[in-house]
Protein backbone atom coordinates (compact mmCIF):
# COMPACT_ATOMS: atom_id res chain seq x y z
CA UNK A 1 0.00 0.00 0.00
CA UNK A 2 1.15 3.54 -0.77
CA UNK A 3 2.22 5.34 2.39
CA UNK A 4 1.30 8.89 3.36
CA UNK A 5 5.00 9.71 3.53
CA UNK A 6 5.41 8.91 -0.18
CA UNK A 7 3.53 12.08 -1.03
CA UNK A 8 3.05 15.65 0.12
CA UNK A 9 1.76 17.14 3.37
CA UNK A 10 0.20 20.60 3.42
CA UNK A 11 0.30 22.25 6.84
CA UNK A 12 -1.16 25.57 7.96
CA UNK A 13 0.46 27.67 10.68
CA UNK A 14 4.00 26.29 10.35
CA UNK A 15 5.90 29.25 11.78
CA UNK A 16 5.58 28.88 15.53
CA UNK A 17 4.65 26.61 18.40
CA UNK A 18 3.10 23.30 17.44
CA UNK A 19 3.20 24.04 13.70
CA UNK A 20 6.93 24.69 13.64
CA UNK A 21 7.67 21.66 15.79
CA UNK A 22 5.51 19.45 13.56
CA UNK A 23 7.10 20.80 10.37
CA UNK A 24 10.58 19.99 11.62
CA UNK A 25 9.50 16.59 12.94
CA UNK A 26 8.21 15.75 9.45
CA UNK A 27 11.33 17.12 7.74
CA UNK A 28 13.73 15.26 10.03
CA UNK A 29 12.27 11.84 9.31
CA UNK A 30 14.51 9.34 7.47
CA UNK A 31 14.49 9.94 3.72
CA UNK A 32 12.19 6.97 3.05
CA UNK A 33 9.63 8.35 5.53
CA UNK A 34 9.94 12.04 4.63
CA UNK A 35 7.09 13.73 2.73
CA UNK A 36 7.31 16.84 0.60
CA UNK A 37 5.95 19.87 2.42
CA UNK A 38 3.65 22.72 1.45
CA UNK A 39 3.84 25.29 4.25
CA UNK A 40 0.95 27.73 4.30
CA UNK A 41 1.35 30.86 6.40
CA UNK A 42 2.01 34.57 6.37
CA UNK A 43 4.95 35.47 4.15
CA UNK A 44 7.91 36.81 6.09
CA UNK A 45 11.03 35.89 7.99
CA UNK A 46 9.39 33.27 10.22
CA UNK A 47 7.99 31.30 7.26
CA UNK A 48 11.28 31.58 5.35
CA UNK A 49 13.28 30.39 8.34
CA UNK A 50 11.21 27.26 9.06
CA UNK A 51 11.15 26.42 5.34
CA UNK A 52 14.93 26.77 5.13
CA UNK A 53 15.41 24.62 8.22
CA UNK A 54 13.16 21.91 6.77
CA UNK A 55 15.09 22.04 3.47
CA UNK A 56 18.37 21.73 5.35
CA UNK A 57 17.01 18.49 6.85
CA UNK A 58 16.45 17.17 3.31
CA UNK A 59 12.79 17.94 2.65
CA UNK A 60 11.36 19.38 -0.56
CA UNK A 61 9.53 22.48 0.64
CA UNK A 62 7.37 25.18 -0.92
CA UNK A 63 6.08 28.20 0.96
CA UNK A 64 2.55 29.41 0.21
CA UNK A 65 1.79 32.89 1.50
CA UNK A 66 -1.63 33.29 3.08
CA UNK A 67 -3.39 35.34 5.72
CA UNK A 68 -6.07 32.96 7.01
CA UNK A 69 -8.23 35.86 8.16
CA UNK A 70 -8.94 36.68 4.50
CA UNK A 71 -10.90 34.03 2.57
CA UNK A 72 -9.80 35.43 -0.79
CA UNK A 73 -6.20 34.72 0.23
CA UNK A 74 -7.20 31.22 1.38
CA UNK A 75 -8.75 30.52 -2.01
CA UNK A 76 -5.61 31.85 -3.69
CA UNK A 77 -3.44 29.61 -1.52
CA UNK A 78 -5.52 26.59 -2.46
CA UNK A 79 -5.10 27.46 -6.14
CA UNK A 80 -1.33 27.82 -5.70
CA UNK A 81 -1.19 24.39 -4.04
CA UNK A 82 -3.12 22.90 -6.97
CA UNK A 83 -0.72 24.48 -9.45
CA UNK A 84 2.29 23.01 -7.65
CA UNK A 85 0.63 19.58 -7.63
CA UNK A 86 -0.37 19.81 -11.30
CA UNK A 87 3.15 20.86 -12.26
CA UNK A 88 4.55 17.85 -10.33
CA UNK A 89 6.74 20.24 -8.34
CA UNK A 90 5.82 18.02 -5.40
CA UNK A 91 4.53 14.49 -5.06
CA UNK A 92 0.78 13.74 -4.78
CA UNK A 93 -1.06 15.33 -1.87
CA UNK A 94 -1.63 12.69 0.82
CA UNK A 95 -2.28 14.83 3.90
CA UNK A 96 -3.65 18.20 4.92
CA UNK A 97 -3.05 19.43 8.47
CA UNK A 98 -5.31 22.25 9.67
CA UNK A 99 -2.99 23.36 12.44
CA UNK A 100 -3.22 27.16 12.52
CA UNK A 101 -5.35 28.71 15.23
CA UNK A 102 -5.78 31.74 17.42
CA UNK A 103 -7.76 33.13 20.31
CA UNK A 104 -8.38 36.87 20.34
CA UNK A 105 -9.11 38.94 23.42
CA UNK A 106 -11.80 41.01 21.73
CA UNK A 107 -14.64 39.20 19.98
CA UNK A 108 -15.66 42.53 18.43
CA UNK A 109 -12.76 41.98 16.03
CA UNK A 110 -13.82 41.01 12.52
CA UNK A 111 -11.92 39.24 9.78
CA UNK A 112 -11.44 40.76 6.34
CA UNK A 113 -14.78 39.18 5.41
CA UNK A 114 -16.64 40.54 8.42
CA UNK A 115 -16.70 37.35 10.50
CA UNK A 116 -15.69 36.98 14.16
CA UNK A 117 -11.94 36.55 13.92
CA UNK A 118 -11.46 33.39 16.00
CA UNK A 119 -14.24 31.53 14.17
CA UNK A 120 -12.97 32.87 10.82
CA UNK A 121 -9.38 31.69 11.25
CA UNK A 122 -9.81 28.51 13.28
CA UNK A 123 -12.81 27.17 11.40
CA UNK A 124 -13.95 28.97 8.24
CA UNK A 125 -10.50 29.37 6.67
CA UNK A 126 -9.79 25.67 7.05
CA UNK A 127 -13.23 24.70 5.75
CA UNK A 128 -12.52 26.83 2.66
CA UNK A 129 -9.05 25.34 2.14
CA UNK A 130 -10.17 21.75 2.66
CA UNK A 131 -13.16 22.22 0.38
CA UNK A 132 -10.91 23.59 -2.34
CA UNK A 133 -8.36 20.78 -2.04
CA UNK A 134 -10.56 17.79 -1.21
CA UNK A 135 -10.56 16.65 -4.84
CA UNK A 136 -6.77 17.05 -5.04
CA UNK A 137 -6.02 14.55 -2.26
CA UNK A 138 -4.72 11.18 -3.41
CA UNK A 139 -5.77 8.15 -1.37
CA UNK A 140 -4.68 6.95 1.05
CA UNK A 141 -4.96 10.41 2.54
CA UNK A 142 -5.53 12.02 5.91
CA UNK A 143 -7.06 15.31 6.92
CA UNK A 144 -6.02 16.21 10.46
CA UNK A 145 -7.90 18.94 12.29
CA UNK A 146 -6.59 20.52 15.52
CA UNK A 147 -9.13 19.96 18.25
CA UNK A 148 -9.30 21.03 21.86
CA UNK A 149 -10.88 19.60 24.96
CA UNK A 150 -12.06 23.11 25.81
CA UNK A 151 -15.33 22.20 24.07
CA UNK A 152 -16.43 20.87 27.49
CA UNK A 153 -15.78 21.94 31.07
CA UNK A 154 -13.75 20.16 33.74
CA UNK A 155 -12.26 21.11 37.11
CA UNK A 156 -8.89 22.15 35.69
CA UNK A 157 -10.40 24.45 33.07
CA UNK A 158 -12.82 25.85 35.65
CA UNK A 159 -9.86 26.79 37.86
CA UNK A 160 -8.22 28.56 34.90
CA UNK A 161 -11.54 30.27 34.04
CA UNK A 162 -11.63 28.67 30.59
CA UNK A 163 -15.32 28.31 29.69
CA UNK A 164 -16.73 25.51 27.54
CA UNK A 165 -18.39 25.99 24.16
CA UNK A 166 -21.80 27.67 24.07
CA UNK A 167 -23.14 26.41 20.75
CA UNK A 168 -25.52 28.51 18.68
CA UNK A 169 -26.44 28.49 15.03
CA UNK A 170 -23.21 28.80 12.97
CA UNK A 171 -24.44 31.99 11.28
CA UNK A 172 -24.64 33.55 14.76
CA UNK A 173 -21.25 32.15 15.82
CA UNK A 174 -19.70 33.84 12.78
CA UNK A 175 -20.89 37.31 13.83
CA UNK A 176 -18.58 39.58 15.86
CA UNK A 177 -19.87 40.62 19.27
CA UNK A 178 -21.87 43.85 19.19
CA UNK A 179 -19.75 46.91 19.93
CA UNK A 180 -22.12 47.77 22.76
CA UNK A 181 -21.10 44.58 24.59
CA UNK A 182 -18.09 44.59 26.89
CA UNK A 183 -15.02 42.66 25.74
CA UNK A 184 -14.28 39.94 28.29
CA UNK A 185 -11.87 37.06 28.63
CA UNK A 186 -14.84 34.72 29.03
CA UNK A 187 -16.26 35.77 25.67
CA UNK A 188 -12.91 35.28 23.94
CA UNK A 189 -12.39 31.80 25.38
CA UNK A 190 -15.98 30.83 24.60
CA UNK A 191 -15.38 31.87 20.99
CA UNK A 192 -12.26 29.69 20.95
CA UNK A 193 -14.13 26.72 22.44
CA UNK A 194 -16.97 27.22 19.96
CA UNK A 195 -14.54 27.20 17.04
CA UNK A 196 -13.02 23.93 18.25
CA UNK A 197 -16.42 22.31 18.72
CA UNK A 198 -17.23 23.45 15.18
CA UNK A 199 -14.14 21.63 13.93
CA UNK A 200 -15.28 18.44 15.65
CA UNK A 201 -18.75 18.66 14.11
CA UNK A 202 -17.16 19.48 10.76
CA UNK A 203 -14.85 16.45 10.98
CA UNK A 204 -17.81 14.09 11.28
CA UNK A 205 -19.72 15.68 8.42
CA UNK A 206 -16.61 16.02 6.25
CA UNK A 207 -16.04 12.27 6.46
CA UNK A 208 -19.53 11.75 5.04
CA UNK A 209 -18.58 13.86 1.99
CA UNK A 210 -14.93 12.82 1.57
CA UNK A 211 -13.80 10.53 -1.27
CA UNK A 212 -13.07 6.90 -0.46
CA UNK A 213 -9.66 6.54 1.16
CA UNK A 214 -9.56 10.05 2.64
CA UNK A 215 -9.74 9.74 6.43
CA UNK A 216 -10.57 12.59 8.81
CA UNK A 217 -8.96 12.77 12.26
CA UNK A 218 -9.08 15.29 15.13
CA UNK A 219 -5.85 15.72 17.12
CA UNK A 220 -5.74 17.29 20.59
CA UNK A 221 -2.13 18.11 21.53
CA UNK A 222 -2.97 18.65 25.19
CA UNK A 223 -2.91 21.93 27.10
CA UNK A 224 0.17 23.79 25.86
CA UNK A 225 0.82 26.87 28.01
CA UNK A 226 3.98 27.52 25.98
CA UNK A 227 2.01 28.53 22.87
CA UNK A 228 0.82 31.98 21.89
CA UNK A 229 -2.87 31.22 22.45
CA UNK A 230 -2.83 32.72 25.94
CA UNK A 231 -1.04 35.88 24.84
CA UNK A 232 -4.20 37.83 24.15
CA UNK A 233 -5.83 36.88 27.43
CA UNK A 234 -3.74 38.81 29.89
CA UNK A 235 -0.51 38.47 31.89
CA UNK A 236 -2.06 36.37 34.69
CA UNK A 237 -2.89 33.46 32.39
CA UNK A 238 0.52 33.75 30.77
CA UNK A 239 2.27 33.52 34.16
CA UNK A 240 0.15 30.52 35.14
CA UNK A 241 0.95 28.94 31.79
CA UNK A 242 4.70 29.32 32.22
CA UNK A 243 4.51 27.65 35.63
CA UNK A 244 2.24 24.83 34.47
CA UNK A 245 4.49 24.03 31.50
CA UNK A 246 7.26 23.02 33.93
CA UNK A 247 5.15 20.22 35.39
CA UNK A 248 6.24 16.79 34.05
CA UNK A 249 3.75 15.43 31.55
CA UNK A 250 2.29 18.80 30.56
CA UNK A 251 2.27 19.29 26.81
CA UNK A 252 4.56 21.64 24.92
CA UNK A 253 5.14 22.25 21.21
CA UNK A 254 8.42 20.33 21.39
CA UNK A 255 6.66 17.30 22.88
CA UNK A 256 3.46 17.48 20.81
CA UNK A 257 4.96 18.23 17.38
CA UNK A 258 6.37 14.71 16.87
CA UNK A 259 3.06 13.25 18.07
CA UNK A 260 1.16 15.21 15.42
CA UNK A 261 3.72 14.19 12.79
CA UNK A 262 3.06 10.56 13.76
CA UNK A 263 -0.73 11.02 13.42
CA UNK A 264 -0.15 12.43 9.93
CA UNK A 265 2.25 9.78 8.65
CA UNK A 266 2.41 6.56 10.60
CA UNK A 267 0.69 3.30 9.70
CA UNK A 268 -0.26 2.93 13.36
CA UNK A 269 -3.04 5.48 12.79
CA UNK A 270 -4.21 4.30 9.36
CA UNK A 271 -7.46 2.91 10.80
CA UNK A 272 -8.65 6.27 12.15
CA UNK A 273 -11.51 7.99 10.35
CA UNK A 274 -14.92 9.61 10.99
CA UNK A 275 -13.35 12.41 13.02
CA UNK A 276 -11.71 10.03 15.51
CA UNK A 277 -10.35 12.03 18.45
CA UNK A 278 -6.74 11.49 19.51
CA UNK A 279 -5.40 13.08 22.69
CA UNK A 280 -1.60 13.22 22.35
CA UNK A 281 -1.02 9.57 21.36
CA UNK A 282 -4.19 7.88 22.54
CA UNK A 283 -7.57 7.59 20.83
CA UNK A 284 -10.31 8.84 23.15
CA UNK A 285 -14.08 8.85 23.29
CA UNK A 286 -15.57 12.33 23.14
CA UNK A 287 -18.36 13.77 25.26
CA UNK A 288 -21.90 13.30 23.86
CA UNK A 289 -22.12 17.03 23.02
CA UNK A 290 -19.38 16.57 20.39
CA UNK A 291 -21.44 14.17 18.25
CA UNK A 292 -24.68 15.58 16.88
CA UNK A 293 -25.67 14.71 13.28
CA UNK A 294 -28.29 17.47 13.14
CA UNK A 295 -25.83 20.15 14.23
CA UNK A 296 -23.22 18.70 11.89
CA UNK A 297 -25.53 18.87 8.88
CA UNK A 298 -26.59 22.42 9.77
CA UNK A 299 -22.94 23.47 10.15
CA UNK A 300 -22.12 22.07 6.69
CA UNK A 301 -25.04 23.99 5.18
CA UNK A 302 -24.25 27.22 7.04
CA UNK A 303 -20.56 26.99 6.16
CA UNK A 304 -21.41 26.95 2.48
CA UNK A 305 -23.58 30.05 3.00
CA UNK A 306 -20.82 31.90 4.87
CA UNK A 307 -18.11 31.01 2.36
CA UNK A 308 -20.30 31.91 -0.62
CA UNK A 309 -21.17 35.27 0.95
CA UNK A 310 -17.45 36.08 1.19
CA UNK A 311 -16.81 35.67 -2.55
CSV table of C-alpha atoms in Angstrom, one decimal:
chain,number,residue,atom,x,y,z
A,1,UNK,CA,0.0,0.0,0.0
A,2,UNK,CA,1.1,3.5,-0.8
A,3,UNK,CA,2.2,5.3,2.4
A,4,UNK,CA,1.3,8.9,3.4
A,5,UNK,CA,5.0,9.7,3.5
A,6,UNK,CA,5.4,8.9,-0.2
A,7,UNK,CA,3.5,12.1,-1.0
A,8,UNK,CA,3.0,15.7,0.1
A,9,UNK,CA,1.8,17.1,3.4
A,10,UNK,CA,0.2,20.6,3.4
A,11,UNK,CA,0.3,22.3,6.8
A,12,UNK,CA,-1.2,25.6,8.0
A,13,UNK,CA,0.5,27.7,10.7
A,14,UNK,CA,4.0,26.3,10.3
A,15,UNK,CA,5.9,29.3,11.8
A,16,UNK,CA,5.6,28.9,15.5
A,17,UNK,CA,4.7,26.6,18.4
A,18,UNK,CA,3.1,23.3,17.4
A,19,UNK,CA,3.2,24.0,13.7
A,20,UNK,CA,6.9,24.7,13.6
A,21,UNK,CA,7.7,21.7,15.8
A,22,UNK,CA,5.5,19.4,13.6
A,23,UNK,CA,7.1,20.8,10.4
A,24,UNK,CA,10.6,20.0,11.6
A,25,UNK,CA,9.5,16.6,12.9
A,26,UNK,CA,8.2,15.8,9.4
A,27,UNK,CA,11.3,17.1,7.7
A,28,UNK,CA,13.7,15.3,10.0
A,29,UNK,CA,12.3,11.8,9.3
A,30,UNK,CA,14.5,9.3,7.5
A,31,UNK,CA,14.5,9.9,3.7
A,32,UNK,CA,12.2,7.0,3.0
A,33,UNK,CA,9.6,8.4,5.5
A,34,UNK,CA,9.9,12.0,4.6
A,35,UNK,CA,7.1,13.7,2.7
A,36,UNK,CA,7.3,16.8,0.6
A,37,UNK,CA,5.9,19.9,2.4
A,38,UNK,CA,3.7,22.7,1.4
A,39,UNK,CA,3.8,25.3,4.2
A,40,UNK,CA,1.0,27.7,4.3
A,41,UNK,CA,1.3,30.9,6.4
A,42,UNK,CA,2.0,34.6,6.4
A,43,UNK,CA,4.9,35.5,4.2
A,44,UNK,CA,7.9,36.8,6.1
A,45,UNK,CA,11.0,35.9,8.0
A,46,UNK,CA,9.4,33.3,10.2
A,47,UNK,CA,8.0,31.3,7.3
A,48,UNK,CA,11.3,31.6,5.3
A,49,UNK,CA,13.3,30.4,8.3
A,50,UNK,CA,11.2,27.3,9.1
A,51,UNK,CA,11.1,26.4,5.3
A,52,UNK,CA,14.9,26.8,5.1
A,53,UNK,CA,15.4,24.6,8.2
A,54,UNK,CA,13.2,21.9,6.8
A,55,UNK,CA,15.1,22.0,3.5
A,56,UNK,CA,18.4,21.7,5.4
A,57,UNK,CA,17.0,18.5,6.8
A,58,UNK,CA,16.4,17.2,3.3
A,59,UNK,CA,12.8,17.9,2.7
A,60,UNK,CA,11.4,19.4,-0.6
A,61,UNK,CA,9.5,22.5,0.6
A,62,UNK,CA,7.4,25.2,-0.9
A,63,UNK,CA,6.1,28.2,1.0
A,64,UNK,CA,2.6,29.4,0.2
A,65,UNK,CA,1.8,32.9,1.5
A,66,UNK,CA,-1.6,33.3,3.1
A,67,UNK,CA,-3.4,35.3,5.7
A,68,UNK,CA,-6.1,33.0,7.0
A,69,UNK,CA,-8.2,35.9,8.2
A,70,UNK,CA,-8.9,36.7,4.5
A,71,UNK,CA,-10.9,34.0,2.6
A,72,UNK,CA,-9.8,35.4,-0.8
A,73,UNK,CA,-6.2,34.7,0.2
A,74,UNK,CA,-7.2,31.2,1.4
A,75,UNK,CA,-8.8,30.5,-2.0
A,76,UNK,CA,-5.6,31.9,-3.7
A,77,UNK,CA,-3.4,29.6,-1.5
A,78,UNK,CA,-5.5,26.6,-2.5
A,79,UNK,CA,-5.1,27.5,-6.1
A,80,UNK,CA,-1.3,27.8,-5.7
A,81,UNK,CA,-1.2,24.4,-4.0
A,82,UNK,CA,-3.1,22.9,-7.0
A,83,UNK,CA,-0.7,24.5,-9.5
A,84,UNK,CA,2.3,23.0,-7.6
A,85,UNK,CA,0.6,19.6,-7.6
A,86,UNK,CA,-0.4,19.8,-11.3
A,87,UNK,CA,3.2,20.9,-12.3
A,88,UNK,CA,4.5,17.9,-10.3
A,89,UNK,CA,6.7,20.2,-8.3
A,90,UNK,CA,5.8,18.0,-5.4
A,91,UNK,CA,4.5,14.5,-5.1
A,92,UNK,CA,0.8,13.7,-4.8
A,93,UNK,CA,-1.1,15.3,-1.9
A,94,UNK,CA,-1.6,12.7,0.8
A,95,UNK,CA,-2.3,14.8,3.9
A,96,UNK,CA,-3.7,18.2,4.9
A,97,UNK,CA,-3.1,19.4,8.5
A,98,UNK,CA,-5.3,22.2,9.7
A,99,UNK,CA,-3.0,23.4,12.4
A,100,UNK,CA,-3.2,27.2,12.5
A,101,UNK,CA,-5.3,28.7,15.2
A,102,UNK,CA,-5.8,31.7,17.4
A,103,UNK,CA,-7.8,33.1,20.3
A,104,UNK,CA,-8.4,36.9,20.3
A,105,UNK,CA,-9.1,38.9,23.4
A,106,UNK,CA,-11.8,41.0,21.7
A,107,UNK,CA,-14.6,39.2,20.0
A,108,UNK,CA,-15.7,42.5,18.4
A,109,UNK,CA,-12.8,42.0,16.0
A,110,UNK,CA,-13.8,41.0,12.5
A,111,UNK,CA,-11.9,39.2,9.8
A,112,UNK,CA,-11.4,40.8,6.3
A,113,UNK,CA,-14.8,39.2,5.4
A,114,UNK,CA,-16.6,40.5,8.4
A,115,UNK,CA,-16.7,37.4,10.5
A,116,UNK,CA,-15.7,37.0,14.2
A,117,UNK,CA,-11.9,36.5,13.9
A,118,UNK,CA,-11.5,33.4,16.0
A,119,UNK,CA,-14.2,31.5,14.2
A,120,UNK,CA,-13.0,32.9,10.8
A,121,UNK,CA,-9.4,31.7,11.2
A,122,UNK,CA,-9.8,28.5,13.3
A,123,UNK,CA,-12.8,27.2,11.4
A,124,UNK,CA,-13.9,29.0,8.2
A,125,UNK,CA,-10.5,29.4,6.7
A,126,UNK,CA,-9.8,25.7,7.1
A,127,UNK,CA,-13.2,24.7,5.7
A,128,UNK,CA,-12.5,26.8,2.7
A,129,UNK,CA,-9.1,25.3,2.1
A,130,UNK,CA,-10.2,21.7,2.7
A,131,UNK,CA,-13.2,22.2,0.4
A,132,UNK,CA,-10.9,23.6,-2.3
A,133,UNK,CA,-8.4,20.8,-2.0
A,134,UNK,CA,-10.6,17.8,-1.2
A,135,UNK,CA,-10.6,16.6,-4.8
A,136,UNK,CA,-6.8,17.1,-5.0
A,137,UNK,CA,-6.0,14.6,-2.3
A,138,UNK,CA,-4.7,11.2,-3.4
A,139,UNK,CA,-5.8,8.2,-1.4
A,140,UNK,CA,-4.7,6.9,1.1
A,141,UNK,CA,-5.0,10.4,2.5
A,142,UNK,CA,-5.5,12.0,5.9
A,143,UNK,CA,-7.1,15.3,6.9
A,144,UNK,CA,-6.0,16.2,10.5
A,145,UNK,CA,-7.9,18.9,12.3
A,146,UNK,CA,-6.6,20.5,15.5
A,147,UNK,CA,-9.1,20.0,18.2
A,148,UNK,CA,-9.3,21.0,21.9
A,149,UNK,CA,-10.9,19.6,25.0
A,150,UNK,CA,-12.1,23.1,25.8
A,151,UNK,CA,-15.3,22.2,24.1
A,152,UNK,CA,-16.4,20.9,27.5
A,153,UNK,CA,-15.8,21.9,31.1
A,154,UNK,CA,-13.7,20.2,33.7
A,155,UNK,CA,-12.3,21.1,37.1
A,156,UNK,CA,-8.9,22.2,35.7
A,157,UNK,CA,-10.4,24.4,33.1
A,158,UNK,CA,-12.8,25.8,35.7
A,159,UNK,CA,-9.9,26.8,37.9
A,160,UNK,CA,-8.2,28.6,34.9
A,161,UNK,CA,-11.5,30.3,34.0
A,162,UNK,CA,-11.6,28.7,30.6
A,163,UNK,CA,-15.3,28.3,29.7
A,164,UNK,CA,-16.7,25.5,27.5
A,165,UNK,CA,-18.4,26.0,24.2
A,166,UNK,CA,-21.8,27.7,24.1
A,167,UNK,CA,-23.1,26.4,20.8
A,168,UNK,CA,-25.5,28.5,18.7
A,169,UNK,CA,-26.4,28.5,15.0
A,170,UNK,CA,-23.2,28.8,13.0
A,171,UNK,CA,-24.4,32.0,11.3
A,172,UNK,CA,-24.6,33.6,14.8
A,173,UNK,CA,-21.3,32.1,15.8
A,174,UNK,CA,-19.7,33.8,12.8
A,175,UNK,CA,-20.9,37.3,13.8
A,176,UNK,CA,-18.6,39.6,15.9
A,177,UNK,CA,-19.9,40.6,19.3
A,178,UNK,CA,-21.9,43.9,19.2
A,179,UNK,CA,-19.8,46.9,19.9
A,180,UNK,CA,-22.1,47.8,22.8
A,181,UNK,CA,-21.1,44.6,24.6
A,182,UNK,CA,-18.1,44.6,26.9
A,183,UNK,CA,-15.0,42.7,25.7
A,184,UNK,CA,-14.3,39.9,28.3
A,185,UNK,CA,-11.9,37.1,28.6
A,186,UNK,CA,-14.8,34.7,29.0
A,187,UNK,CA,-16.3,35.8,25.7
A,188,UNK,CA,-12.9,35.3,23.9
A,189,UNK,CA,-12.4,31.8,25.4
A,190,UNK,CA,-16.0,30.8,24.6
A,191,UNK,CA,-15.4,31.9,21.0
A,192,UNK,CA,-12.3,29.7,20.9
A,193,UNK,CA,-14.1,26.7,22.4
A,194,UNK,CA,-17.0,27.2,20.0
A,195,UNK,CA,-14.5,27.2,17.0
A,196,UNK,CA,-13.0,23.9,18.3
A,197,UNK,CA,-16.4,22.3,18.7
A,198,UNK,CA,-17.2,23.4,15.2
A,199,UNK,CA,-14.1,21.6,13.9
A,200,UNK,CA,-15.3,18.4,15.6
A,201,UNK,CA,-18.7,18.7,14.1
A,202,UNK,CA,-17.2,19.5,10.8
A,203,UNK,CA,-14.9,16.5,11.0
A,204,UNK,CA,-17.8,14.1,11.3
A,205,UNK,CA,-19.7,15.7,8.4
A,206,UNK,CA,-16.6,16.0,6.3
A,207,UNK,CA,-16.0,12.3,6.5
A,208,UNK,CA,-19.5,11.7,5.0
A,209,UNK,CA,-18.6,13.9,2.0
A,210,UNK,CA,-14.9,12.8,1.6
A,211,UNK,CA,-13.8,10.5,-1.3
A,212,UNK,CA,-13.1,6.9,-0.5
A,213,UNK,CA,-9.7,6.5,1.2
A,214,UNK,CA,-9.6,10.1,2.6
A,215,UNK,CA,-9.7,9.7,6.4
A,216,UNK,CA,-10.6,12.6,8.8
A,217,UNK,CA,-9.0,12.8,12.3
A,218,UNK,CA,-9.1,15.3,15.1
A,219,UNK,CA,-5.9,15.7,17.1
A,220,UNK,CA,-5.7,17.3,20.6
A,221,UNK,CA,-2.1,18.1,21.5
A,222,UNK,CA,-3.0,18.7,25.2
A,223,UNK,CA,-2.9,21.9,27.1
A,224,UNK,CA,0.2,23.8,25.9
A,225,UNK,CA,0.8,26.9,28.0
A,226,UNK,CA,4.0,27.5,26.0
A,227,UNK,CA,2.0,28.5,22.9
A,228,UNK,CA,0.8,32.0,21.9
A,229,UNK,CA,-2.9,31.2,22.4
A,230,UNK,CA,-2.8,32.7,25.9
A,231,UNK,CA,-1.0,35.9,24.8
A,232,UNK,CA,-4.2,37.8,24.1
A,233,UNK,CA,-5.8,36.9,27.4
A,234,UNK,CA,-3.7,38.8,29.9
A,235,UNK,CA,-0.5,38.5,31.9
A,236,UNK,CA,-2.1,36.4,34.7
A,237,UNK,CA,-2.9,33.5,32.4
A,238,UNK,CA,0.5,33.7,30.8
A,239,UNK,CA,2.3,33.5,34.2
A,240,UNK,CA,0.1,30.5,35.1
A,241,UNK,CA,1.0,28.9,31.8
A,242,UNK,CA,4.7,29.3,32.2
A,243,UNK,CA,4.5,27.7,35.6
A,244,UNK,CA,2.2,24.8,34.5
A,245,UNK,CA,4.5,24.0,31.5
A,246,UNK,CA,7.3,23.0,33.9
A,247,UNK,CA,5.1,20.2,35.4
A,248,UNK,CA,6.2,16.8,34.1
A,249,UNK,CA,3.7,15.4,31.5
A,250,UNK,CA,2.3,18.8,30.6
A,251,UNK,CA,2.3,19.3,26.8
A,252,UNK,CA,4.6,21.6,24.9
A,253,UNK,CA,5.1,22.2,21.2
A,254,UNK,CA,8.4,20.3,21.4
A,255,UNK,CA,6.7,17.3,22.9
A,256,UNK,CA,3.5,17.5,20.8
A,257,UNK,CA,5.0,18.2,17.4
A,258,UNK,CA,6.4,14.7,16.9
A,259,UNK,CA,3.1,13.3,18.1
A,260,UNK,CA,1.2,15.2,15.4
A,261,UNK,CA,3.7,14.2,12.8
A,262,UNK,CA,3.1,10.6,13.8
A,263,UNK,CA,-0.7,11.0,13.4
A,264,UNK,CA,-0.1,12.4,9.9
A,265,UNK,CA,2.2,9.8,8.6
A,266,UNK,CA,2.4,6.6,10.6
A,267,UNK,CA,0.7,3.3,9.7
A,268,UNK,CA,-0.3,2.9,13.4
A,269,UNK,CA,-3.0,5.5,12.8
A,270,UNK,CA,-4.2,4.3,9.4
A,271,UNK,CA,-7.5,2.9,10.8
A,272,UNK,CA,-8.6,6.3,12.2
A,273,UNK,CA,-11.5,8.0,10.3
A,274,UNK,CA,-14.9,9.6,11.0
A,275,UNK,CA,-13.3,12.4,13.0
A,276,UNK,CA,-11.7,10.0,15.5
A,277,UNK,CA,-10.3,12.0,18.4
A,278,UNK,CA,-6.7,11.5,19.5
A,279,UNK,CA,-5.4,13.1,22.7
A,280,UNK,CA,-1.6,13.2,22.3
A,281,UNK,CA,-1.0,9.6,21.4
A,282,UNK,CA,-4.2,7.9,22.5
A,283,UNK,CA,-7.6,7.6,20.8
A,284,UNK,CA,-10.3,8.8,23.1
A,285,UNK,CA,-14.1,8.8,23.3
A,286,UNK,CA,-15.6,12.3,23.1
A,287,UNK,CA,-18.4,13.8,25.3
A,288,UNK,CA,-21.9,13.3,23.9
A,289,UNK,CA,-22.1,17.0,23.0
A,290,UNK,CA,-19.4,16.6,20.4
A,291,UNK,CA,-21.4,14.2,18.3
A,292,UNK,CA,-24.7,15.6,16.9
A,293,UNK,CA,-25.7,14.7,13.3
A,294,UNK,CA,-28.3,17.5,13.1
A,295,UNK,CA,-25.8,20.1,14.2
A,296,UNK,CA,-23.2,18.7,11.9
A,297,UNK,CA,-25.5,18.9,8.9
A,298,UNK,CA,-26.6,22.4,9.8
A,299,UNK,CA,-22.9,23.5,10.2
A,300,UNK,CA,-22.1,22.1,6.7
A,301,UNK,CA,-25.0,24.0,5.2
A,302,UNK,CA,-24.3,27.2,7.0
A,303,UNK,CA,-20.6,27.0,6.2
A,304,UNK,CA,-21.4,26.9,2.5
A,305,UNK,CA,-23.6,30.0,3.0
A,306,UNK,CA,-20.8,31.9,4.9
A,307,UNK,CA,-18.1,31.0,2.4
A,308,UNK,CA,-20.3,31.9,-0.6
A,309,UNK,CA,-21.2,35.3,0.9
A,310,UNK,CA,-17.5,36.1,1.2
A,311,UNK,CA,-16.8,35.7,-2.6
